GROMACS .gro file of C-alpha atoms in nm:
model
  190
    1UNK     CA    1   1.438  -2.884  -0.501
    2UNK     CA    2   1.231  -3.183  -0.554
    3UNK     CA    3   0.910  -3.036  -0.374
    4UNK     CA    4   0.827  -2.890  -0.678
    5UNK     CA    5   0.526  -2.690  -0.520
    6UNK     CA    6   0.434  -2.462  -0.836
    7UNK     CA    7   0.255  -2.782  -0.961
    8UNK     CA    8   0.027  -2.710  -0.656
    9UNK     CA    9  -0.091  -2.364  -0.876
   10UNK     CA   10  -0.109  -2.555  -1.230
   11UNK     CA   11  -0.319  -2.803  -1.030
   12UNK     CA   12  -0.535  -2.486  -0.930
   13UNK     CA   13  -0.501  -2.304  -1.291
   14UNK     CA   14  -0.658  -2.621  -1.445
   15UNK     CA   15  -0.947  -2.771  -1.192
   16UNK     CA   16  -1.033  -2.379  -1.055
   17UNK     CA   17  -1.061  -2.522  -0.672
   18UNK     CA   18  -0.867  -2.468  -0.406
   19UNK     CA   19  -0.491  -2.669  -0.378
   20UNK     CA   20  -0.317  -2.791  -0.064
   21UNK     CA   21   0.031  -2.950  -0.030
   22UNK     CA   22   0.154  -3.203   0.152
   23UNK     CA   23   0.445  -3.181   0.251
   24UNK     CA   24   0.793  -3.424   0.341
   25UNK     CA   25   1.041  -3.189   0.372
   26UNK     CA   26   1.267  -3.165   0.682
   27UNK     CA   27   1.154  -2.833   0.864
   28UNK     CA   28   0.867  -2.616   0.718
   29UNK     CA   29   0.985  -2.353   0.479
   30UNK     CA   30   0.820  -2.553   0.170
   31UNK     CA   31   0.504  -2.589   0.391
   32UNK     CA   32   0.534  -2.171   0.347
   33UNK     CA   33   0.617  -2.154  -0.030
   34UNK     CA   34   0.331  -2.387  -0.094
   35UNK     CA   35   0.110  -2.107   0.145
   36UNK     CA   36   0.227  -1.841  -0.018
   37UNK     CA   37   0.158  -1.981  -0.318
   38UNK     CA   38  -0.228  -1.985  -0.229
   39UNK     CA   39  -0.209  -2.341  -0.084
   40UNK     CA   40  -0.557  -2.337   0.166
   41UNK     CA   41  -0.524  -2.653   0.285
   42UNK     CA   42  -0.126  -2.851   0.450
   43UNK     CA   43  -0.008  -3.214   0.564
   44UNK     CA   44   0.322  -3.210   0.738
   45UNK     CA   45   0.360  -3.483   1.007
   46UNK     CA   46   0.379  -3.456   1.385
   47UNK     CA   47   0.584  -3.643   1.599
   48UNK     CA   48   0.685  -3.684   1.953
   49UNK     CA   49   1.028  -3.782   1.861
   50UNK     CA   50   1.268  -3.711   1.511
   51UNK     CA   51   1.492  -3.975   1.727
   52UNK     CA   52   1.228  -4.203   1.699
   53UNK     CA   53   1.211  -4.501   1.489
   54UNK     CA   54   0.951  -4.557   1.138
   55UNK     CA   55   0.941  -4.366   0.787
   56UNK     CA   56   0.838  -4.065   0.887
   57UNK     CA   57   0.984  -3.945   1.251
   58UNK     CA   58   1.264  -3.751   0.995
   59UNK     CA   59   1.110  -3.565   0.768
   60UNK     CA   60   0.885  -3.475   1.105
   61UNK     CA   61   0.762  -3.166   1.341
   62UNK     CA   62   0.780  -3.235   1.683
   63UNK     CA   63   0.489  -3.035   1.893
   64UNK     CA   64   0.701  -2.732   1.985
   65UNK     CA   65   0.807  -2.680   1.635
   66UNK     CA   66   0.477  -2.782   1.475
   67UNK     CA   67   0.366  -2.480   1.693
   68UNK     CA   68   0.614  -2.236   1.578
   69UNK     CA   69   0.534  -2.358   1.210
   70UNK     CA   70   0.169  -2.311   1.237
   71UNK     CA   71   0.221  -1.985   1.430
   72UNK     CA   72   0.470  -1.834   1.075
   73UNK     CA   73   0.177  -1.951   0.846
   74UNK     CA   74  -0.045  -1.642   1.011
   75UNK     CA   75   0.183  -1.435   0.987
   76UNK     CA   76   0.261  -1.514   0.597
   77UNK     CA   77  -0.169  -1.441   0.583
   78UNK     CA   78  -0.171  -1.184   0.695
   79UNK     CA   79   0.195  -1.058   0.517
   80UNK     CA   80  -0.056  -1.146   0.170
   81UNK     CA   81  -0.328  -0.920   0.312
   82UNK     CA   82  -0.621  -0.888   0.023
   83UNK     CA   83  -0.398  -0.724  -0.250
   84UNK     CA   84  -0.531  -0.328  -0.283
   85UNK     CA   85  -0.208  -0.105  -0.223
   86UNK     CA   86  -0.258   0.110   0.073
   87UNK     CA   87  -0.008   0.288   0.314
   88UNK     CA   88   0.007   0.051   0.634
   89UNK     CA   89  -0.154   0.201   0.923
   90UNK     CA   90   0.147   0.257   1.047
   91UNK     CA   91   0.243   0.471   0.775
   92UNK     CA   92  -0.027   0.680   0.735
   93UNK     CA   93   0.070   0.929   1.022
   94UNK     CA   94   0.403   0.976   0.838
   95UNK     CA   95   0.225   1.014   0.523
   96UNK     CA   96   0.163   1.393   0.479
   97UNK     CA   97   0.540   1.440   0.607
   98UNK     CA   98   0.637   1.162   0.325
   99UNK     CA   99   0.452   1.286   0.060
  100UNK     CA  100   0.590   1.632  -0.109
  101UNK     CA  101   0.260   1.953  -0.210
  102UNK     CA  102   0.308   2.239  -0.440
  103UNK     CA  103   0.369   2.550  -0.308
  104UNK     CA  104   0.461   2.994  -0.477
  105UNK     CA  105   0.859   2.979  -0.556
  106UNK     CA  106   0.833   3.357  -0.516
  107UNK     CA  107   0.541   3.633  -0.318
  108UNK     CA  108   0.286   3.594  -0.640
  109UNK     CA  109  -0.013   3.891  -0.688
  110UNK     CA  110  -0.370   3.812  -0.619
  111UNK     CA  111  -0.510   3.846  -0.998
  112UNK     CA  112  -0.197   3.628  -1.204
  113UNK     CA  113  -0.199   3.335  -1.415
  114UNK     CA  114   0.022   3.061  -1.207
  115UNK     CA  115   0.396   2.970  -1.457
  116UNK     CA  116   0.575   2.674  -1.453
  117UNK     CA  117   0.893   2.935  -1.221
  118UNK     CA  118   0.653   3.041  -0.944
  119UNK     CA  119   0.624   2.756  -0.821
  120UNK     CA  120   0.758   2.407  -0.712
  121UNK     CA  121   0.780   2.071  -0.500
  122UNK     CA  122   0.870   1.987  -0.185
  123UNK     CA  123   0.744   1.818   0.166
  124UNK     CA  124   0.515   1.839   0.304
  125UNK     CA  125   0.217   1.780   0.122
  126UNK     CA  126  -0.029   2.081   0.255
  127UNK     CA  127  -0.250   2.155   0.006
  128UNK     CA  128  -0.276   2.086  -0.411
  129UNK     CA  129  -0.031   1.761  -0.445
  130UNK     CA  130   0.295   1.746  -0.592
  131UNK     CA  131   0.154   1.537  -0.886
  132UNK     CA  132  -0.108   1.773  -0.992
  133UNK     CA  133   0.105   2.037  -1.020
  134UNK     CA  134   0.047   2.039  -1.392
  135UNK     CA  135  -0.335   2.119  -1.312
  136UNK     CA  136  -0.195   2.482  -1.193
  137UNK     CA  137   0.013   2.642  -1.443
  138UNK     CA  138  -0.218   2.861  -1.615
  139UNK     CA  139  -0.483   2.929  -1.365
  140UNK     CA  140  -0.510   3.242  -1.200
  141UNK     CA  141  -0.478   3.285  -0.820
  142UNK     CA  142  -0.794   3.466  -0.617
  143UNK     CA  143  -0.525   3.548  -0.403
  144UNK     CA  144  -0.231   3.689  -0.259
  145UNK     CA  145   0.009   3.434  -0.174
  146UNK     CA  146   0.357   3.437  -0.050
  147UNK     CA  147   0.704   3.288  -0.128
  148UNK     CA  148   0.720   2.937   0.067
  149UNK     CA  149   0.339   2.961   0.083
  150UNK     CA  150   0.165   2.606   0.001
  151UNK     CA  151  -0.102   2.621  -0.359
  152UNK     CA  152  -0.410   2.583  -0.201
  153UNK     CA  153  -0.800   2.502  -0.395
  154UNK     CA  154  -0.882   2.793  -0.240
  155UNK     CA  155  -0.643   3.081  -0.373
  156UNK     CA  156  -0.760   2.927  -0.742
  157UNK     CA  157  -0.992   3.201  -0.916
  158UNK     CA  158  -1.080   2.933  -1.185
  159UNK     CA  159  -1.084   2.649  -0.930
  160UNK     CA  160  -0.955   2.319  -1.140
  161UNK     CA  161  -1.176   2.092  -0.967
  162UNK     CA  162  -1.518   2.094  -0.763
  163UNK     CA  163  -1.404   1.914  -0.421
  164UNK     CA  164  -1.601   1.707  -0.231
  165UNK     CA  165  -1.515   1.774   0.103
  166UNK     CA  166  -1.481   1.461   0.346
  167UNK     CA  167  -1.225   1.370   0.711
  168UNK     CA  168  -1.020   1.140   0.696
  169UNK     CA  169  -1.023   1.009   0.978
  170UNK     CA  170  -0.722   0.720   0.951
  171UNK     CA  171  -0.474   1.092   0.901
  172UNK     CA  172  -0.687   1.359   1.134
  173UNK     CA  173  -0.688   1.550   0.766
  174UNK     CA  174  -0.950   1.644   0.503
  175UNK     CA  175  -0.937   1.482   0.144
  176UNK     CA  176  -1.143   1.727  -0.148
  177UNK     CA  177  -1.182   1.498  -0.458
  178UNK     CA  178  -1.235   1.588  -0.788
  179UNK     CA  179  -1.594   1.573  -0.962
  180UNK     CA  180  -1.585   1.685  -1.219
  181UNK     CA  181  -1.439   1.474  -1.524
  182UNK     CA  182  -1.084   1.436  -1.569
  183UNK     CA  183  -0.912   1.646  -1.340
  184UNK     CA  184  -0.846   1.380  -1.134
  185UNK     CA  185  -0.724   1.719  -0.894
  186UNK     CA  186  -0.643   1.557  -0.504
  187UNK     CA  187  -0.591   1.815  -0.238
  188UNK     CA  188  -0.475   1.697   0.137
  189UNK     CA  189  -0.523   1.934   0.431
  190UNK     CA  190  -0.391   1.898   0.753
   0.00000   0.00000   0.00000
């Protein structure tokens, strides 16, 4: 509670330089907090034994503890990431199954105009993602759809966007992004 590591953040903001933290608390919990808040340099005493005489030994780390502190710092640095929100690598295979797509609730004949009561959103997201449901309403079908069939841009007579396709190595699927202004369509397929 006396560590006040937020003072380090205030100094960084005021002086616009990299900051560090000099720790004299037992253990290394405060050090991990400082790293999380942006410390670029850490000072921590190391000793052969905390039982030795001297003012710094009781608050110092023994060599095995120092090694563990460094490992924990590296884990914190990795966990902080780069600040860009995206699914983790291990989430990618499950992403298609976790997201919802738009499906035909009933058989819909070719030429029909899509209405909300004809559509529903369920897992997995195979065609148009659920967040784009409103962009499908009012569109006309080029092809017949059967009940429970996923909606894709291919079946629309007047596509809501002009997709450009690129293979996604992470998902093994295809992504299509809108090239038309403001439509924001996103389609995923495997």
